[in-house]
Coordinates of C-alpha atoms in Angstrom, one line a residue:
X1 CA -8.1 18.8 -3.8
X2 CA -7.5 15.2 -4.1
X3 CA -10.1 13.1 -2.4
X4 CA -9.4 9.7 0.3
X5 CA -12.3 7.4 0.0
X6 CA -13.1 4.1 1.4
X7 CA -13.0 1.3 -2.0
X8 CA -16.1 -0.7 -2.5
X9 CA -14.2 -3.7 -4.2
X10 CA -17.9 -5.1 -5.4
X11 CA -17.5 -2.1 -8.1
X12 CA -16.3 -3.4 -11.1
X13 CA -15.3 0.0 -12.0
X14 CA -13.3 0.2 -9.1
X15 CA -11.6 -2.9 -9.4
X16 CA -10.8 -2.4 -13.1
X17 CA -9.0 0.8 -11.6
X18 CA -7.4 -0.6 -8.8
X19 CA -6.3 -3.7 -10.2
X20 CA -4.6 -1.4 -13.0
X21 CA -3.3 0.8 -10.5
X22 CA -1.6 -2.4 -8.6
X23 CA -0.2 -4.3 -11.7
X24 CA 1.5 -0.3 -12.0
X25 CA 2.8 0.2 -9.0
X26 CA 3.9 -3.5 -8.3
X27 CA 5.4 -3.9 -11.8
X28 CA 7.8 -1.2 -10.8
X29 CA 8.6 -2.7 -7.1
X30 CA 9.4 -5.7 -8.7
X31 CA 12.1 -4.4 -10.5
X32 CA 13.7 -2.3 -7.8
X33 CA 14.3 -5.3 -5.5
X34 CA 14.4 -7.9 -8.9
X35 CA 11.6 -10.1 -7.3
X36 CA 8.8 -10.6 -10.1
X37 CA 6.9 -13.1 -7.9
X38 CA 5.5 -10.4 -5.9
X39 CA 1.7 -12.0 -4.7
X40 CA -0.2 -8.1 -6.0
X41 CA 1.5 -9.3 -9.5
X42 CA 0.0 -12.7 -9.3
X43 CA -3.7 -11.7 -8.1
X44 CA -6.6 -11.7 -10.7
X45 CA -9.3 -9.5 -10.8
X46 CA -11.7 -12.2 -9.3
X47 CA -8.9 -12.3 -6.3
X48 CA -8.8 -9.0 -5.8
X49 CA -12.4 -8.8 -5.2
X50 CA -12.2 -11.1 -2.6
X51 CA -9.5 -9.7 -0.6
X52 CA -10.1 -9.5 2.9
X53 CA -8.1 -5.8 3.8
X54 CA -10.0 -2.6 3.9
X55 CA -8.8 -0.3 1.2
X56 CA -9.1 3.5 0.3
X57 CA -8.7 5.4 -2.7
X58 CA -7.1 8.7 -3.6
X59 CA -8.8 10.1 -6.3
X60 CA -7.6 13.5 -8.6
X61 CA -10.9 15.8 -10.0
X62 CA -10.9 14.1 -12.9
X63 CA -11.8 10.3 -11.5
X64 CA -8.3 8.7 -12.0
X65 CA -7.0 6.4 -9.1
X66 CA -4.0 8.0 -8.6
X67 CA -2.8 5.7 -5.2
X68 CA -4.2 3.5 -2.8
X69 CA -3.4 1.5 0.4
X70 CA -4.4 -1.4 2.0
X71 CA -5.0 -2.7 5.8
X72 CA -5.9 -4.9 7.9
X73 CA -6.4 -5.4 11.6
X74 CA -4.7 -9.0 12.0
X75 CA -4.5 -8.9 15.6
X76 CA -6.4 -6.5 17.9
X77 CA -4.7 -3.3 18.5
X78 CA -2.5 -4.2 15.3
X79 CA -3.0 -2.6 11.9
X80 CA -1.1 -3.8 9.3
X81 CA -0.6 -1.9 6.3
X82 CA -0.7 -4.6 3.4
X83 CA -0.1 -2.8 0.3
X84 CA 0.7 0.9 -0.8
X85 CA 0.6 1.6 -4.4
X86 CA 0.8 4.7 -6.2
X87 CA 0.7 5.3 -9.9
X88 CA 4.2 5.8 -11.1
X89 CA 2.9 9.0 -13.6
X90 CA 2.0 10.6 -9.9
X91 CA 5.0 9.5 -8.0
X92 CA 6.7 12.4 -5.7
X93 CA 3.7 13.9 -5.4
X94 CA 3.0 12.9 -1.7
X95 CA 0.1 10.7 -2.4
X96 CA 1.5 7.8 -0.2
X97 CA 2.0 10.1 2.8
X98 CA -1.4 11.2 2.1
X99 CA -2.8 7.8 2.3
X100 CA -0.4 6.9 5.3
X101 CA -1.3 10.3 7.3
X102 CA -5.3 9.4 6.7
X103 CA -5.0 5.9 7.6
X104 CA -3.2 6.7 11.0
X105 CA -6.6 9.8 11.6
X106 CA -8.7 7.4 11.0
X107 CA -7.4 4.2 13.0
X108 CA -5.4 6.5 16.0
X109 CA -6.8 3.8 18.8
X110 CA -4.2 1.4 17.3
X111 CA -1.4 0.7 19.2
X112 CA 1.1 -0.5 17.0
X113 CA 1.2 -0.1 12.9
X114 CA 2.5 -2.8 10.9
X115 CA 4.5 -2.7 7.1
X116 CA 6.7 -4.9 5.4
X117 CA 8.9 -3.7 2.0
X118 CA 11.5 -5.0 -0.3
X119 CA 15.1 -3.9 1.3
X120 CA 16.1 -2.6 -2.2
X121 CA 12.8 -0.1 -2.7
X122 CA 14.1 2.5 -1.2
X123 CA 11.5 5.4 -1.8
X124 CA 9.5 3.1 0.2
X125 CA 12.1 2.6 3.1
X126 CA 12.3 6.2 3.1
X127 CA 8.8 6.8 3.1
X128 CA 8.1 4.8 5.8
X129 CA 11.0 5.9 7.9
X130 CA 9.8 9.6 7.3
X131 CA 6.8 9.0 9.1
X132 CA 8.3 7.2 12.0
X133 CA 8.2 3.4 11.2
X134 CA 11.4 1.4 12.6
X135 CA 12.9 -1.1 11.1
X136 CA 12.0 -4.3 13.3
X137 CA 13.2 -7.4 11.4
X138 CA 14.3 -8.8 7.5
X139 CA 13.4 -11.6 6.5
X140 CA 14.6 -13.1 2.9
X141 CA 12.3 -14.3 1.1
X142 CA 14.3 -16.0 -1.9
X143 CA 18.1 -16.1 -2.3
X144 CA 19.1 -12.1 -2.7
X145 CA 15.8 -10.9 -1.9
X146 CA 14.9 -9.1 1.7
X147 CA 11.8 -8.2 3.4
X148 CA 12.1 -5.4 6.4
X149 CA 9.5 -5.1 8.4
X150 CA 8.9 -1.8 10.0
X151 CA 6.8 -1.0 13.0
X152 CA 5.6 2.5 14.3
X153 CA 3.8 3.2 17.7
X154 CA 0.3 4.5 17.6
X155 CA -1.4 6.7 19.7
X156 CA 1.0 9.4 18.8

């Protein structure tokens, strides 16, 4: 059984891993929706330490990071989900809906859930339509390059 854990991001350890995991993951989206300027991509180690969002960890028995997300309350009653990354060598193996299914047990007061994707990654469009996220707005971000945003109600 794969284990959800909150990330302590003063771990080097644990940023090694999820740094890794990130420059993975985000390599991948950036080639999907042919945007390489994607801010995960630019973010050192040293950044990463000092983000702000809560993140948690799915972890196989053997230690590996195998996905992780990130969130953040930005305005009360508002929990925006700020990154979702999964190791491509574990992809289609429901770790994202893992993550997204614990993150919505363990913040069910919110009202409204928050996530923005490329228009072009579509496992990601589809994974957040599957668990009931709307499309609520695109923005393009450079020439070519789109942004949805998707909201889902909480208090399901």
């Amino acid at each position: 059984m794969n284990t959800i854990i909150r990330l302590n991001l003063q771990d080097e350890s644990t940023i090694d891993d999820l740094w890794s995991l990130q420059h993975k993951a985000y390599r991948l989206e950036a080639e999907l929706i042919g945007f390489h300027e994607i801010p995960p991509l630019m973010e050192t180690r040293d950044m990463l330490k000092g983000a702000s969002e809560v993140f948690y960890g799915c972890w196989d028995n053997n230690g590996e990071l195998m996905g992780a997300v990130a969130i953040a309350e930005e305005q009360p009653g508002q929990l925006t989900v700020t990154r979702m990354m999964v190791n491509p060598e574990h992809f289609r193996k429901g770790i994202a809906s893992r993550l997204l299914e614990y993150v919505f047990e363990q913040y069910s007061h919110m009202a409204l859930f928050i996530v923005s994707t490329g228009r072009k990654n579509t496992p990601a469009v589809q994974l957040y339509t599957r668990h009931g996220f709307v499309a609520a707005g695109v923005v393009e971000v450079v020439p070519g390059v789109e942004l949805v945003e998707f909201h889902r109600s909480g208090s399901r």
